Amino acid sequence: MSASVIGAQLYTLRDFLKTPDDVRKTFARVRDMGYEAVQCSGLGPIGAPELKQVADDAGLKIVATHIGFDRIRDEPQAVIDDHELWGCRHVAIGGMPQEYRDSDGFARFAREASSAARPLIEVGLTFSYHNHSFELERVGKRTGLQILADESDAATFSFEIDTYWIQHGGANPVTWLHRLRDRMHVVHLKDLAMEGSQQLFAEVGEGNLEWGPILDACRDSGIEWYLVEQDRCQRDPFDSLKLSLDNLRAMGLH
C-alpha cells in the first residue's frame, strides 16, 4: 500500500502513453517525481498483465481507472478481472456518453448506470461518475449533477468530483464535496486560473481555487485518493504534475 494519498491522473500525460514502451518510460518518470499511485486514463493499447508488470516495475500502485461505460455495461466480468489483477478498487467513467445528453438523459443514465455497476459493487469494487461543467446546466429546477445524485442508487453509484469543472460550471467545489460526502472515494484536484476573461487549467495552488476549504471538505468526506489532473498545461506536463505535487505537500497533504 502506498504511504501517500496523492496520485497522478495519467490523462495529463496522454501524449506520452501511446505505446507500451511509452507507458514504461512515463511510469518511471512519474515515480521519480514522487508519486506513488496513479489513475489509468488515456493510455494507448496495452494488455492488462503487461500494465500490471509495468506498474510493479516502476513501484506505482494503480488505484483508479477511467474506462468506457460500454465496457461496464457489456462486459462487467472482464472489467472485474482486470481490476482484481491490478489490485485496483475504483472504477470510473470520464463523462456521460453522448447518447444520454438530452433532456431526460441524466435520469435515464442514473438508473441504467446504477444497474450496470451492480456486479462491480458485489465483488468489492466501486463505480464513480466524473463530472465536467455541462452537468451544472439546469434541467428544469435541478442541475444535471443533482439529477444524477437524486435518481441514482447510492449503493452502486458514486461520484468523482473534479474541482476545476465544478468551479468552471459556476458552482462551489466545497458545496458539492459536502453534498456528496457519503458517495465519494476519489477526487480530482486541478486549479483554475484567469488570463483576461479566459479560464485556464492550472497546477494545484497556482490558480484561484481556495484549497484550504477544499482539502478540509475532502478530509471531512473521507476521500481515499487525491488525484492530480490537468487537462491542458501551459508548461511541460511532467513539470505541471510535479509542481502540483509539491504544492499539495506544502499544504499539508501527504
Short mmCIF file of C-alpha atoms in Angstrom, two decimals:
data_model
loop_
_atom_site.label_atom_id
_atom_site.label_comp_id
_atom_site.label_asym_id
_atom_site.label_seq_id
_atom_site.Cartn_x
_atom_site.Cartn_y
_atom_site.Cartn_z
CA MET A 1 0.00 0.00 0.00
CA SER A 2 1.29 3.45 -0.84
CA ALA A 3 2.18 5.73 2.03
CA SER A 4 0.83 8.74 0.15
CA VAL A 5 -2.81 9.58 -0.58
CA ILE A 6 -1.87 11.65 -3.65
CA GLY A 7 -1.97 10.10 -7.12
CA ALA A 8 -1.33 11.25 -10.68
CA GLN A 9 -4.26 11.09 -13.09
CA LEU A 10 -2.45 9.90 -16.20
CA TYR A 11 -4.77 11.65 -18.66
CA THR A 12 -2.47 14.62 -18.03
CA LEU A 13 0.32 12.65 -19.75
CA ARG A 14 -1.76 11.04 -22.52
CA ASP A 15 0.62 12.23 -25.25
CA PHE A 16 3.39 10.20 -23.57
CA LEU A 17 1.42 6.96 -23.17
CA LYS A 18 0.73 5.83 -26.72
CA THR A 19 2.77 2.60 -26.79
CA PRO A 20 3.77 0.03 -24.15
CA ASP A 21 7.33 1.41 -24.25
CA ASP A 22 5.96 4.93 -23.73
CA VAL A 23 3.96 3.67 -20.74
CA ARG A 24 7.03 2.08 -19.20
CA LYS A 25 9.14 5.23 -19.57
CA THR A 26 6.35 7.52 -18.34
CA PHE A 27 5.57 5.39 -15.30
CA ALA A 28 9.23 5.52 -14.31
CA ARG A 29 9.26 9.33 -14.62
CA VAL A 30 6.05 9.66 -12.59
CA ARG A 31 7.53 7.57 -9.79
CA ASP A 32 10.81 9.52 -9.91
CA MET A 33 8.96 12.82 -9.39
CA GLY A 34 7.50 11.45 -6.15
CA TYR A 35 4.12 9.96 -6.95
CA GLU A 36 3.37 6.51 -5.57
CA ALA A 37 -0.08 5.99 -7.11
CA VAL A 38 -1.79 6.58 -10.46
CA GLN A 39 -5.18 6.59 -12.10
CA CYS A 40 -5.01 4.95 -15.52
CA SER A 41 -6.69 7.03 -18.22
CA GLY A 42 -5.66 7.98 -21.74
CA LEU A 43 -3.29 5.04 -22.24
CA GLY A 44 -2.71 3.55 -25.66
CA PRO A 45 -3.19 -0.19 -26.29
CA ILE A 46 -1.55 -2.31 -23.61
CA GLY A 47 -2.66 -5.63 -22.14
CA ALA A 48 -3.78 -5.82 -18.52
CA PRO A 49 -0.97 -8.20 -17.46
CA GLU A 50 1.69 -6.05 -19.11
CA LEU A 51 0.28 -2.92 -17.48
CA LYS A 52 0.41 -4.65 -14.11
CA GLN A 53 4.06 -5.59 -14.67
CA VAL A 54 4.99 -2.07 -15.81
CA ALA A 55 3.37 -0.56 -12.73
CA ASP A 56 5.05 -3.06 -10.42
CA ASP A 57 8.44 -2.44 -12.03
CA ALA A 58 8.02 1.31 -11.58
CA GLY A 59 6.86 0.99 -7.98
CA LEU A 60 3.47 2.55 -8.74
CA LYS A 61 0.09 1.42 -7.44
CA ILE A 62 -2.88 1.60 -9.81
CA VAL A 63 -5.60 2.96 -7.52
CA ALA A 64 -8.28 4.04 -10.01
CA THR A 65 -9.20 3.92 -13.69
CA HIS A 66 -11.30 5.65 -16.31
CA ILE A 67 -12.92 3.24 -18.73
CA GLY A 68 -15.80 3.36 -21.20
CA PHE A 69 -19.31 2.88 -19.84
CA ASP A 70 -19.95 0.33 -22.59
CA ARG A 71 -17.37 -1.99 -21.02
CA ILE A 72 -19.01 -1.76 -17.61
CA ARG A 73 -22.42 -2.42 -19.11
CA ASP A 74 -21.47 -5.09 -21.67
CA GLU A 75 -18.51 -6.97 -20.15
CA PRO A 76 -18.53 -6.47 -16.38
CA GLN A 77 -16.64 -9.68 -15.66
CA ALA A 78 -13.71 -8.60 -17.85
CA VAL A 79 -13.66 -5.26 -16.03
CA ILE A 80 -13.67 -7.07 -12.69
CA ASP A 81 -10.89 -9.42 -13.78
CA ASP A 82 -8.64 -6.55 -14.91
CA HIS A 83 -9.13 -4.55 -11.74
CA GLU A 84 -8.59 -7.53 -9.49
CA LEU A 85 -5.36 -8.25 -11.38
CA TRP A 86 -4.19 -4.69 -10.78
CA GLY A 87 -5.34 -4.66 -7.14
CA CYS A 88 -7.45 -1.61 -8.03
CA ARG A 89 -10.85 -0.99 -6.39
CA HIS A 90 -12.03 2.21 -8.03
CA VAL A 91 -13.61 2.17 -11.48
CA ALA A 92 -14.90 5.39 -13.03
CA ILE A 93 -16.07 6.78 -16.33
CA GLY A 94 -14.68 10.06 -17.60
CA GLY A 95 -18.03 11.56 -18.56
CA MET A 96 -21.56 10.88 -19.71
CA PRO A 97 -21.85 9.01 -23.03
CA GLN A 98 -23.15 11.24 -25.81
CA GLU A 99 -26.37 9.27 -26.28
CA TYR A 100 -27.58 10.34 -22.81
CA ARG A 101 -27.03 14.07 -23.30
CA ASP A 102 -30.62 15.20 -23.78
CA SER A 103 -33.39 16.49 -21.55
CA ASP A 104 -34.22 13.14 -19.96
CA GLY A 105 -30.75 11.63 -20.33
CA PHE A 106 -29.46 12.43 -16.84
CA ALA A 107 -32.21 10.47 -15.10
CA ARG A 108 -32.02 7.65 -17.64
CA PHE A 109 -28.26 7.36 -17.25
CA ALA A 110 -28.52 7.46 -13.45
CA ARG A 111 -30.88 4.47 -13.47
CA GLU A 112 -29.04 2.45 -16.11
CA ALA A 113 -25.57 3.05 -14.66
CA SER A 114 -26.80 2.16 -11.16
CA SER A 115 -27.88 -1.22 -12.53
CA ALA A 116 -24.83 -1.78 -14.74
CA ALA A 117 -22.43 -1.12 -11.86
CA ARG A 118 -24.04 -3.65 -9.52
CA PRO A 119 -21.76 -6.60 -10.48
CA LEU A 120 -18.71 -4.46 -9.65
CA ILE A 121 -20.06 -3.48 -6.26
CA GLU A 122 -20.92 -7.07 -5.41
CA VAL A 123 -17.24 -8.07 -5.61
CA GLY A 124 -15.94 -5.07 -3.67
CA LEU A 125 -15.16 -2.59 -6.45
CA THR A 126 -16.65 0.89 -6.75
CA PHE A 127 -18.19 2.78 -9.65
CA SER A 128 -17.90 6.57 -9.93
CA TYR A 129 -19.03 9.27 -12.32
CA HIS A 130 -16.53 12.03 -13.18
CA ASN A 131 -18.11 15.42 -13.83
CA HIS A 132 -17.32 18.21 -16.24
CA SER A 133 -19.22 21.51 -16.21
CA PHE A 134 -22.12 20.70 -18.54
CA GLU A 135 -23.73 18.78 -15.65
CA LEU A 136 -24.20 22.12 -13.88
CA GLU A 137 -26.68 23.26 -16.54
CA ARG A 138 -30.22 23.31 -15.20
CA VAL A 139 -32.77 20.84 -16.47
CA GLY A 140 -35.98 22.21 -15.02
CA LYS A 141 -35.37 23.15 -11.41
CA ARG A 142 -32.35 20.89 -10.89
CA THR A 143 -28.87 20.77 -12.35
CA GLY A 144 -27.88 17.67 -14.28
CA LEU A 145 -25.46 16.78 -11.49
CA GLN A 146 -28.22 16.96 -8.90
CA ILE A 147 -30.43 14.75 -11.08
CA LEU A 148 -27.63 12.18 -11.25
CA ALA A 149 -27.38 12.24 -7.46
CA ASP A 150 -31.14 12.11 -6.88
CA GLU A 151 -32.04 9.45 -9.44
CA SER A 152 -29.14 7.02 -8.99
CA ASP A 153 -28.75 4.26 -6.42
CA ALA A 154 -26.38 5.46 -3.71
CA ALA A 155 -25.37 1.86 -3.04
CA THR A 156 -23.85 1.45 -6.51
CA PHE A 157 -23.35 4.94 -7.99
CA SER A 158 -20.59 7.17 -6.57
CA PHE A 159 -19.03 10.43 -7.75
CA GLU A 160 -15.52 11.53 -8.68
CA ILE A 161 -15.80 15.28 -8.18
CA ASP A 162 -13.47 17.40 -10.31
CA THR A 163 -12.70 20.69 -8.59
CA TYR A 164 -11.87 22.65 -11.76
CA TRP A 165 -15.01 21.63 -13.64
CA ILE A 166 -17.30 22.36 -10.69
CA GLN A 167 -15.85 25.87 -10.47
CA HIS A 168 -15.97 26.23 -14.26
CA GLY A 169 -19.70 25.46 -14.12
CA GLY A 170 -20.32 28.28 -11.67
CA ALA A 171 -20.68 26.11 -8.57
CA ASN A 172 -18.61 25.73 -5.40
CA PRO A 173 -16.41 22.61 -5.11
CA VAL A 174 -16.75 22.70 -1.31
CA THR A 175 -20.55 22.63 -1.55
CA TRP A 176 -20.51 19.58 -3.81
CA LEU A 177 -17.88 17.78 -1.77
CA HIS A 178 -20.13 18.14 1.26
CA ARG A 179 -23.32 17.33 -0.66
CA LEU A 180 -21.89 14.04 -1.95
CA ARG A 181 -19.75 13.26 1.09
CA ASP A 182 -21.06 9.72 1.56
CA ARG A 183 -20.73 8.86 -2.13
CA MET A 184 -17.09 9.58 -2.95
CA HIS A 185 -13.85 7.62 -2.79
CA VAL A 186 -11.54 9.70 -5.01
CA VAL A 187 -11.40 13.35 -6.03
CA HIS A 188 -9.76 15.12 -8.97
CA LEU A 189 -7.68 18.13 -7.95
CA LYS A 190 -6.97 20.79 -10.53
CA ASP A 191 -6.88 24.56 -10.36
CA LEU A 192 -8.46 27.32 -12.42
CA ALA A 193 -6.57 30.45 -13.43
CA MET A 194 -7.63 33.52 -15.41
CA GLU A 195 -5.96 35.16 -18.40
CA GLY A 196 -8.05 38.20 -19.17
CA SER A 197 -11.53 36.73 -19.36
CA GLN A 198 -10.29 33.26 -20.37
CA GLN A 199 -10.38 30.39 -17.90
CA LEU A 200 -7.26 28.22 -17.92
CA PHE A 201 -6.31 24.90 -16.33
CA ALA A 202 -3.60 25.45 -13.75
CA GLU A 203 -1.42 23.47 -11.39
CA VAL A 204 -2.87 23.00 -7.92
CA GLY A 205 -2.07 26.11 -5.91
CA GLU A 206 -1.23 28.22 -8.96
CA GLY A 207 -4.79 29.39 -9.72
CA ASN A 208 -7.74 30.85 -7.86
CA LEU A 209 -9.41 27.90 -6.13
CA GLU A 210 -9.47 28.09 -2.33
CA TRP A 211 -7.53 24.98 -1.42
CA GLY A 212 -7.76 25.19 2.34
CA PRO A 213 -11.56 24.77 2.43
CA ILE A 214 -11.46 22.27 -0.46
CA LEU A 215 -8.96 19.98 1.26
CA ASP A 216 -10.84 20.30 4.54
CA ALA A 217 -14.03 19.23 2.77
CA CYS A 218 -12.19 16.29 1.21
CA ARG A 219 -10.99 15.17 4.63
CA ASP A 220 -14.49 15.56 6.09
CA SER A 221 -15.82 13.44 3.23
CA GLY A 222 -13.35 10.62 3.85
CA ILE A 223 -11.67 10.86 0.44
CA GLU A 224 -9.32 7.93 -0.05
CA TRP A 225 -7.30 9.17 -3.03
CA TYR A 226 -6.50 12.72 -4.13
CA LEU A 227 -5.76 12.54 -7.86
CA VAL A 228 -3.94 15.39 -9.59
CA GLU A 229 -5.05 16.10 -13.15
CA GLN A 230 -4.51 18.89 -15.64
CA ASP A 231 -6.34 18.60 -18.96
CA ARG A 232 -4.12 21.16 -20.70
CA CYS A 233 -0.81 22.50 -19.43
CA GLN A 234 0.92 25.80 -20.15
CA ARG A 235 4.27 24.14 -19.39
CA ASP A 236 5.70 20.64 -19.74
CA PRO A 237 3.00 18.27 -18.36
CA PHE A 238 5.55 16.42 -16.23
CA ASP A 239 6.62 19.72 -14.68
CA SER A 240 2.96 20.59 -14.07
CA LEU A 241 2.34 17.32 -12.23
CA LYS A 242 5.45 17.82 -10.12
CA LEU A 243 4.51 21.41 -9.21
CA SER A 244 1.02 20.31 -8.14
CA LEU A 245 2.50 17.54 -6.01
CA ASP A 246 4.97 19.90 -4.35
CA ASN A 247 2.24 22.47 -3.66
CA LEU A 248 -0.10 19.86 -2.16
CA ARG A 249 2.65 18.63 0.13
CA ALA A 250 3.32 22.21 1.19
CA MET A 251 -0.40 22.49 2.04
CA GLY A 252 -0.03 19.53 4.39
CA LEU A 253 -1.37 16.73 2.18
CA HIS A 254 0.92 13.71 2.06
#
